Amino acid sequence: MKLDIKNRAHDKAFSTIYSLDTDISRLKQEIKNDSTPFITVEQLEGVLRHTKQQRKVWNYIALLIEKDHERIDYLDIQKQLS
């Protein structure tokens, strides 16, 4: 596989993870503040659960990309702290 595609896959995975983390934070804040003008809190909690599940999926995809790409394992906190 070409290096360009591997780099693009890496960037896509980590940008998606960042975006999902932002969404999770926003959803938690909206639930906490009960600021859901268009949907119920229960529906918003369902969206939060789905978003967290998507985060797990993209985390796994990023892990596979890291292993294939032989880049720094950004997902292993212990390695980062050493």
Backbone atoms as SQL, in Angstrom:
CREATE TABLE atoms (id INTEGER PRIMARY KEY, chain TEXT, resi INTEGER, resn TEXT, atom TEXT, x REAL, y REAL, z REAL);
INSERT INTO atoms VALUES
  (1, 'A', 1, 'MET', 'N', 0.850, -1.174, 0.000),
  (2, 'A', 1, 'MET', 'CA', 0.000, 0.000, 0.000),
  (3, 'A', 1, 'MET', 'C', 0.896, 1.237, 0.000),
  (4, 'A', 2, 'LYS', 'N', 0.511, 2.216, -0.750),
  (5, 'A', 2, 'LYS', 'CA', 1.325, 3.420, -0.848),
  (6, 'A', 2, 'LYS', 'C', 1.339, 4.188, 0.467),
  (7, 'A', 3, 'LEU', 'N', 2.465, 4.800, 0.724),
  (8, 'A', 3, 'LEU', 'CA', 2.632, 5.577, 1.949),
  (9, 'A', 3, 'LEU', 'C', 1.612, 6.708, 2.038),
  (10, 'A', 4, 'ASP', 'N', 1.281, 7.326, 0.905),
  (11, 'A', 4, 'ASP', 'CA', 0.320, 8.427, 0.897),
  (12, 'A', 4, 'ASP', 'C', -1.039, 7.969, 1.434),
  (13, 'A', 5, 'ILE', 'N', -1.487, 6.808, 1.019),
  (14, 'A', 5, 'ILE', 'CA', -2.782, 6.281, 1.486),
  (15, 'A', 5, 'ILE', 'C', -2.717, 5.979, 2.981),
  (16, 'A', 6, 'LYS', 'N', -1.608, 5.407, 3.424),
  (17, 'A', 6, 'LYS', 'CA', -1.449, 5.114, 4.853),
  (18, 'A', 6, 'LYS', 'C', -1.484, 6.402, 5.671),
  (19, 'A', 7, 'ASN', 'N', -0.817, 7.438, 5.188),
  (20, 'A', 7, 'ASN', 'CA', -0.823, 8.729, 5.885),
  (21, 'A', 7, 'ASN', 'C', -2.222, 9.322, 5.932),
  (22, 'A', 8, 'ARG', 'N', -2.936, 9.219, 4.825),
  (23, 'A', 8, 'ARG', 'CA', -4.299, 9.756, 4.783),
  (24, 'A', 8, 'ARG', 'C', -5.225, 8.985, 5.727),
  (25, 'A', 9, 'ALA', 'N', -5.071, 7.670, 5.765),
  (26, 'A', 9, 'ALA', 'CA', -5.884, 6.848, 6.669),
  (27, 'A', 9, 'ALA', 'C', -5.592, 7.206, 8.122),
  (28, 'A', 10, 'HIS', 'N', -4.326, 7.389, 8.437),
  (29, 'A', 10, 'HIS', 'CA', -3.910, 7.786, 9.783),
  (30, 'A', 10, 'HIS', 'C', -4.542, 9.124, 10.155),
  (31, 'A', 11, 'ASP', 'N', -4.413, 10.094, 9.286),
  (32, 'A', 11, 'ASP', 'CA', -4.956, 11.429, 9.559),
  (33, 'A', 11, 'ASP', 'C', -6.471, 11.395, 9.687),
  (34, 'A', 12, 'LYS', 'N', -7.132, 10.627, 8.839),
  (35, 'A', 12, 'LYS', 'CA', -8.588, 10.511, 8.891),
  (36, 'A', 12, 'LYS', 'C', -9.043, 9.902, 10.223),
  (37, 'A', 13, 'ALA', 'N', -8.381, 8.843, 10.635),
  (38, 'A', 13, 'ALA', 'CA', -8.758, 8.180, 11.881),
  (39, 'A', 13, 'ALA', 'C', -8.614, 9.129, 13.066),
  (40, 'A', 14, 'PHE', 'N', -7.482, 9.801, 13.152),
  (41, 'A', 14, 'PHE', 'CA', -7.261, 10.658, 14.315),
  (42, 'A', 14, 'PHE', 'C', -8.082, 11.937, 14.277),
  (43, 'A', 15, 'SER', 'N', -8.388, 12.445, 13.091),
  (44, 'A', 15, 'SER', 'CA', -9.272, 13.609, 13.033),
  (45, 'A', 15, 'SER', 'C', -10.697, 13.211, 13.425),
  (46, 'A', 16, 'THR', 'N', -11.109, 12.012, 13.047),
  (47, 'A', 16, 'THR', 'CA', -12.443, 11.527, 13.433),
  (48, 'A', 16, 'THR', 'C', -12.520, 11.310, 14.938),
  (49, 'A', 17, 'ILE', 'N', -11.472, 10.742, 15.519),
  (50, 'A', 17, 'ILE', 'CA', -11.433, 10.542, 16.973),
  (51, 'A', 17, 'ILE', 'C', -11.523, 11.884, 17.693),
  (52, 'A', 18, 'TYR', 'N', -10.778, 12.872, 17.217),
  (53, 'A', 18, 'TYR', 'CA', -10.823, 14.206, 17.832),
  (54, 'A', 18, 'TYR', 'C', -12.235, 14.790, 17.731),
  (55, 'A', 19, 'SER', 'N', -12.845, 14.648, 16.570),
  (56, 'A', 19, 'SER', 'CA', -14.196, 15.162, 16.365),
  (57, 'A', 19, 'SER', 'C', -15.202, 14.463, 17.281),
  (58, 'A', 20, 'LEU', 'N', -15.078, 13.148, 17.411),
  (59, 'A', 20, 'LEU', 'CA', -15.978, 12.400, 18.293),
  (60, 'A', 20, 'LEU', 'C', -15.776, 12.799, 19.757),
  (61, 'A', 21, 'ASP', 'N', -14.528, 13.022, 20.154),
  (62, 'A', 21, 'ASP', 'CA', -14.265, 13.477, 21.527),
  (63, 'A', 21, 'ASP', 'C', -14.930, 14.829, 21.785),
  (64, 'A', 22, 'THR', 'N', -14.865, 15.701, 20.800),
  (65, 'A', 22, 'THR', 'CA', -15.519, 17.012, 20.921),
  (66, 'A', 22, 'THR', 'C', -17.033, 16.841, 21.037),
  (67, 'A', 23, 'ASP', 'N', -17.595, 15.972, 20.208),
  (68, 'A', 23, 'ASP', 'CA', -19.037, 15.715, 20.262),
  (69, 'A', 23, 'ASP', 'C', -19.444, 15.130, 21.611),
  (70, 'A', 24, 'ILE', 'N', -18.657, 14.198, 22.128),
  (71, 'A', 24, 'ILE', 'CA', -18.962, 13.587, 23.427),
  (72, 'A', 24, 'ILE', 'C', -18.973, 14.637, 24.527),
  (73, 'A', 25, 'SER', 'N', -17.991, 15.513, 24.523),
  (74, 'A', 25, 'SER', 'CA', -17.943, 16.584, 25.532),
  (75, 'A', 25, 'SER', 'C', -19.157, 17.499, 25.420),
  (76, 'A', 26, 'ARG', 'N', -19.509, 17.863, 24.200),
  (77, 'A', 26, 'ARG', 'CA', -20.655, 18.749, 23.987),
  (78, 'A', 26, 'ARG', 'C', -21.947, 18.072, 24.435),
  (79, 'A', 27, 'LEU', 'N', -22.112, 16.806, 24.063),
  (80, 'A', 27, 'LEU', 'CA', -23.328, 16.079, 24.445),
  (81, 'A', 27, 'LEU', 'C', -23.456, 15.947, 25.961),
  (82, 'A', 28, 'LYS', 'N', -22.356, 15.645, 26.624),
  (83, 'A', 28, 'LYS', 'CA', -22.383, 15.551, 28.096),
  (84, 'A', 28, 'LYS', 'C', -22.798, 16.885, 28.708),
  (85, 'A', 29, 'GLN', 'N', -22.269, 17.973, 28.173),
  (86, 'A', 29, 'GLN', 'CA', -22.602, 19.300, 28.707),
  (87, 'A', 29, 'GLN', 'C', -24.073, 19.628, 28.458),
  (88, 'A', 30, 'GLU', 'N', -24.580, 19.294, 27.268),
  (89, 'A', 30, 'GLU', 'CA', -25.992, 19.544, 26.967),
  (90, 'A', 30, 'GLU', 'C', -26.906, 18.738, 27.887),
  (91, 'A', 31, 'ILE', 'N', -26.526, 17.496, 28.165),
  (92, 'A', 31, 'ILE', 'CA', -27.323, 16.668, 29.078),
  (93, 'A', 31, 'ILE', 'C', -27.267, 17.246, 30.484),
  (94, 'A', 32, 'LYS', 'N', -26.079, 17.637, 30.922),
  (95, 'A', 32, 'LYS', 'CA', -25.910, 18.202, 32.268),
  (96, 'A', 32, 'LYS', 'C', -26.734, 19.475, 32.432),
  (97, 'A', 33, 'ASN', 'N', -26.721, 20.330, 31.408),
  (98, 'A', 33, 'ASN', 'CA', -27.431, 21.605, 31.474),
  (99, 'A', 33, 'ASN', 'C', -28.898, 21.484, 31.085),
  (100, 'A', 34, 'ASP', 'N', -29.311, 20.294, 30.666),
  (101, 'A', 34, 'ASP', 'CA', -30.677, 20.056, 30.189),
  (102, 'A', 34, 'ASP', 'C', -31.037, 21.048, 29.084),
  (103, 'A', 35, 'SER', 'N', -30.081, 21.286, 28.193),
  (104, 'A', 35, 'SER', 'CA', -30.293, 22.233, 27.096),
  (105, 'A', 35, 'SER', 'C', -30.511, 21.474, 25.786),
  (106, 'A', 36, 'THR', 'N', -31.691, 20.863, 25.695),
  (107, 'A', 36, 'THR', 'CA', -32.047, 20.083, 24.512),
  (108, 'A', 36, 'THR', 'C', -33.382, 20.583, 23.974),
  (109, 'A', 37, 'PRO', 'N', -33.368, 21.662, 23.197),
  (110, 'A', 37, 'PRO', 'CA', -34.636, 22.260, 22.768),
  (111, 'A', 37, 'PRO', 'C', -35.426, 21.435, 21.754),
  (112, 'A', 38, 'PHE', 'N', -34.760, 20.563, 20.991),
  (113, 'A', 38, 'PHE', 'CA', -35.449, 19.865, 19.912),
  (114, 'A', 38, 'PHE', 'C', -35.685, 18.381, 20.168),
  (115, 'A', 39, 'ILE', 'N', -34.906, 17.781, 21.078),
  (116, 'A', 39, 'ILE', 'CA', -35.092, 16.367, 21.398),
  (117, 'A', 39, 'ILE', 'C', -35.092, 16.198, 22.912),
  (118, 'A', 40, 'THR', 'N', -35.567, 15.057, 23.353),
  (119, 'A', 40, 'THR', 'CA', -35.623, 14.811, 24.793),
  (120, 'A', 40, 'THR', 'C', -34.228, 14.454, 25.320),
  (121, 'A', 41, 'VAL', 'N', -34.073, 14.547, 26.627),
  (122, 'A', 41, 'VAL', 'CA', -32.807, 14.171, 27.255),
  (123, 'A', 41, 'VAL', 'C', -32.524, 12.696, 26.992),
  (124, 'A', 42, 'GLU', 'N', -33.562, 11.859, 27.016),
  (125, 'A', 42, 'GLU', 'CA', -33.387, 10.436, 26.763),
  (126, 'A', 42, 'GLU', 'C', -32.843, 10.190, 25.357),
  (127, 'A', 43, 'GLN', 'N', -33.361, 10.926, 24.386),
  (128, 'A', 43, 'GLN', 'CA', -32.861, 10.806, 23.021),
  (129, 'A', 43, 'GLN', 'C', -31.410, 11.270, 22.930),
  (130, 'A', 44, 'LEU', 'N', -31.103, 12.343, 23.632),
  (131, 'A', 44, 'LEU', 'CA', -29.743, 12.864, 23.632),
  (132, 'A', 44, 'LEU', 'C', -28.785, 11.875, 24.292),
  (133, 'A', 45, 'GLU', 'N', -29.246, 11.201, 25.329),
  (134, 'A', 45, 'GLU', 'CA', -28.423, 10.165, 25.966),
  (135, 'A', 45, 'GLU', 'C', -28.165, 9.011, 25.001),
  (136, 'A', 46, 'GLY', 'N', -29.147, 8.695, 24.177),
  (137, 'A', 46, 'GLY', 'CA', -28.963, 7.669, 23.149),
  (138, 'A', 46, 'GLY', 'C', -27.927, 8.094, 22.120),
  (139, 'A', 47, 'VAL', 'N', -27.961, 9.355, 21.742),
  (140, 'A', 47, 'VAL', 'CA', -26.962, 9.888, 20.812),
  (141, 'A', 47, 'VAL', 'C', -25.578, 9.807, 21.447),
  (142, 'A', 48, 'LEU', 'N', -25.491, 10.118, 22.739),
  (143, 'A', 48, 'LEU', 'CA', -24.209, 10.044, 23.448),
  (144, 'A', 48, 'LEU', 'C', -23.690, 8.606, 23.469),
  (145, 'A', 49, 'ARG', 'N', -24.558, 7.641, 23.762),
  (146, 'A', 49, 'ARG', 'CA', -24.138, 6.232, 23.756),
  (147, 'A', 49, 'ARG', 'C', -23.625, 5.818, 22.373),
  (148, 'A', 50, 'HIS', 'N', -24.340, 6.216, 21.347),
  (149, 'A', 50, 'HIS', 'CA', -23.937, 5.888, 19.983),
  (150, 'A', 50, 'HIS', 'C', -22.587, 6.539, 19.640),
  (151, 'A', 51, 'THR', 'N', -22.405, 7.774, 20.043),
  (152, 'A', 51, 'THR', 'CA', -21.162, 8.485, 19.764),
  (153, 'A', 51, 'THR', 'C', -19.985, 7.831, 20.489),
  (154, 'A', 52, 'LYS', 'N', -20.215, 7.400, 21.734),
  (155, 'A', 52, 'LYS', 'CA', -19.159, 6.694, 22.468),
  (156, 'A', 52, 'LYS', 'C', -18.812, 5.372, 21.787),
  (157, 'A', 53, 'GLN', 'N', -19.820, 4.680, 21.257),
  (158, 'A', 53, 'GLN', 'CA', -19.568, 3.433, 20.542),
  (159, 'A', 53, 'GLN', 'C', -18.758, 3.695, 19.280),
  (160, 'A', 54, 'GLN', 'N', -19.098, 4.755, 18.570),
  (161, 'A', 54, 'GLN', 'CA', -18.338, 5.127, 17.380),
  (162, 'A', 54, 'GLN', 'C', -16.887, 5.452, 17.736),
  (163, 'A', 55, 'ARG', 'N', -16.700, 6.079, 18.889),
  (164, 'A', 55, 'ARG', 'CA', -15.338, 6.402, 19.354),
  (165, 'A', 55, 'ARG', 'C', -14.537, 5.123, 19.566),
  (166, 'A', 56, 'LYS', 'N', -15.156, 4.099, 20.132),
  (167, 'A', 56, 'LYS', 'CA', -14.477, 2.816, 20.337),
  (168, 'A', 56, 'LYS', 'C', -14.099, 2.178, 18.993),
  (169, 'A', 57, 'VAL', 'N', -15.012, 2.253, 18.028),
  (170, 'A', 57, 'VAL', 'CA', -14.748, 1.682, 16.706),
  (171, 'A', 57, 'VAL', 'C', -13.570, 2.392, 16.051),
  (172, 'A', 58, 'TRP', 'N', -13.582, 3.720, 16.077),
  (173, 'A', 58, 'TRP', 'CA', -12.492, 4.475, 15.451),
  (174, 'A', 58, 'TRP', 'C', -11.184, 4.303, 16.210),
  (175, 'A', 59, 'ASN', 'N', -11.260, 4.096, 17.496),
  (176, 'A', 59, 'ASN', 'CA', -10.054, 3.815, 18.276),
  (177, 'A', 59, 'ASN', 'C', -9.423, 2.504, 17.798),
  (178, 'A', 60, 'TYR', 'N', -10.265, 1.511, 17.543),
  (179, 'A', 60, 'TYR', 'CA', -9.781, 0.223, 17.051),
  (180, 'A', 60, 'TYR', 'C', -9.191, 0.375, 15.641),
  (181, 'A', 61, 'ILE', 'N', -9.874, 1.113, 14.790),
  (182, 'A', 61, 'ILE', 'CA', -9.371, 1.350, 13.437),
  (183, 'A', 61, 'ILE', 'C', -8.016, 2.057, 13.506),
  (184, 'A', 62, 'ALA', 'N', -7.895, 3.051, 14.368),
  (185, 'A', 62, 'ALA', 'CA', -6.626, 3.778, 14.513),
  (186, 'A', 62, 'ALA', 'C', -5.524, 2.849, 15.001),
  (187, 'A', 63, 'LEU', 'N', -5.870, 1.951, 15.917),
  (188, 'A', 63, 'LEU', 'CA', -4.888, 0.988, 16.413),
  (189, 'A', 63, 'LEU', 'C', -4.375, 0.099, 15.281),
  (190, 'A', 64, 'LEU', 'N', -5.281, -0.372, 14.435),
  (191, 'A', 64, 'LEU', 'CA', -4.880, -1.191, 13.296),
  (192, 'A', 64, 'LEU', 'C', -3.996, -0.405, 12.329),
  (193, 'A', 65, 'ILE', 'N', -4.349, 0.832, 12.102),
  (194, 'A', 65, 'ILE', 'CA', -3.549, 1.678, 11.219),
  (195, 'A', 65, 'ILE', 'C', -2.162, 1.886, 11.803),
  (196, 'A', 66, 'GLU', 'N', -2.107, 2.133, 13.100),
  (197, 'A', 66, 'GLU', 'CA', -0.806, 2.327, 13.761),
  (198, 'A', 66, 'GLU', 'C', 0.069, 1.085, 13.615),
  (199, 'A', 67, 'LYS', 'N', -0.511, -0.073, 13.821),
  (200, 'A', 67, 'LYS', 'CA', 0.259, -1.317, 13.719),
  (201, 'A', 67, 'LYS', 'C', 0.737, -1.551, 12.290),
  (202, 'A', 68, 'ASP', 'N', -0.115, -1.274, 11.320),
  (203, 'A', 68, 'ASP', 'CA', 0.251, -1.464, 9.925),
  (204, 'A', 68, 'ASP', 'C', 1.266, -0.418, 9.467),
  (205, 'A', 69, 'HIS', 'N', 1.115, 0.756, 9.979),
  (206, 'A', 69, 'HIS', 'CA', 1.919, 1.894, 9.514),
  (207, 'A', 69, 'HIS', 'C', 3.239, 2.025, 10.264),
  (208, 'A', 70, 'GLU', 'N', 3.368, 1.312, 11.369),
  (209, 'A', 70, 'GLU', 'CA', 4.573, 1.345, 12.204),
  (210, 'A', 70, 'GLU', 'C', 4.922, 2.765, 12.645),
  (211, 'A', 71, 'ARG', 'N', 3.900, 3.485, 13.039),
  (212, 'A', 71, 'ARG', 'CA', 4.106, 4.833, 13.571),
  (213, 'A', 71, 'ARG', 'C', 4.057, 4.774, 15.085),
  (214, 'A', 72, 'ILE', 'N', 4.263, 5.902, 15.715),
  (215, 'A', 72, 'ILE', 'CA', 4.172, 5.984, 17.168),
  (216, 'A', 72, 'ILE', 'C', 2.764, 5.574, 17.581),
  (217, 'A', 73, 'ASP', 'N', 2.668, 4.770, 18.611),
  (218, 'A', 73, 'ASP', 'CA', 1.374, 4.316, 19.087),
  (219, 'A', 73, 'ASP', 'C', 0.762, 5.400, 19.969),
  (220, 'A', 74, 'TYR', 'N', -0.003, 6.287, 19.349),
  (221, 'A', 74, 'TYR', 'CA', -0.619, 7.400, 20.069),
  (222, 'A', 74, 'TYR', 'C', -1.689, 6.920, 21.043),
  (223, 'A', 75, 'LEU', 'N', -2.147, 5.688, 20.871),
  (224, 'A', 75, 'LEU', 'CA', -3.230, 5.176, 21.687),
  (225, 'A', 75, 'LEU', 'C', -2.746, 4.508, 22.959),
  (226, 'A', 76, 'ASP', 'N', -1.437, 4.300, 23.088),
  (227, 'A', 76, 'ASP', 'CA', -0.889, 3.643, 24.272),
  (228, 'A', 76, 'ASP', 'C', -0.329, 4.699, 25.214),
  (229, 'A', 77, 'ILE', 'N', -1.092, 5.057, 26.209),
  (230, 'A', 77, 'ILE', 'CA', -0.705, 6.114, 27.152),
  (231, 'A', 77, 'ILE', 'C', 0.564, 5.747, 27.895),
  (232, 'A', 78, 'GLN', 'N', 0.721, 4.489, 28.240),
  (233, 'A', 78, 'GLN', 'CA', 1.919, 4.075, 28.995),
  (234, 'A', 78, 'GLN', 'C', 3.195, 4.357, 28.197),
  (235, 'A', 79, 'LYS', 'N', 3.160, 4.099, 26.899),
  (236, 'A', 79, 'LYS', 'CA', 4.332, 4.380, 26.066),
  (237, 'A', 79, 'LYS', 'C', 4.606, 5.883, 26.015),
  (238, 'A', 80, 'GLN', 'N', 3.553, 6.682, 25.998),
  (239, 'A', 80, 'GLN', 'CA', 3.730, 8.125, 25.925),
  (240, 'A', 80, 'GLN', 'C', 4.357, 8.679, 27.200),
  (241, 'A', 81, 'LEU', 'N', 4.039, 8.074, 28.331),
  (242, 'A', 81, 'LEU', 'CA', 4.526, 8.587, 29.617),
  (243, 'A', 81, 'LEU', 'C', 5.927, 8.120, 29.939),
  (244, 'A', 82, 'SER', 'N', 6.412, 7.109, 29.246),
  (245, 'A', 82, 'SER', 'CA', 7.760, 6.567, 29.526),
  (246, 'A', 82, 'SER', 'C', 8.856, 7.474, 28.998);
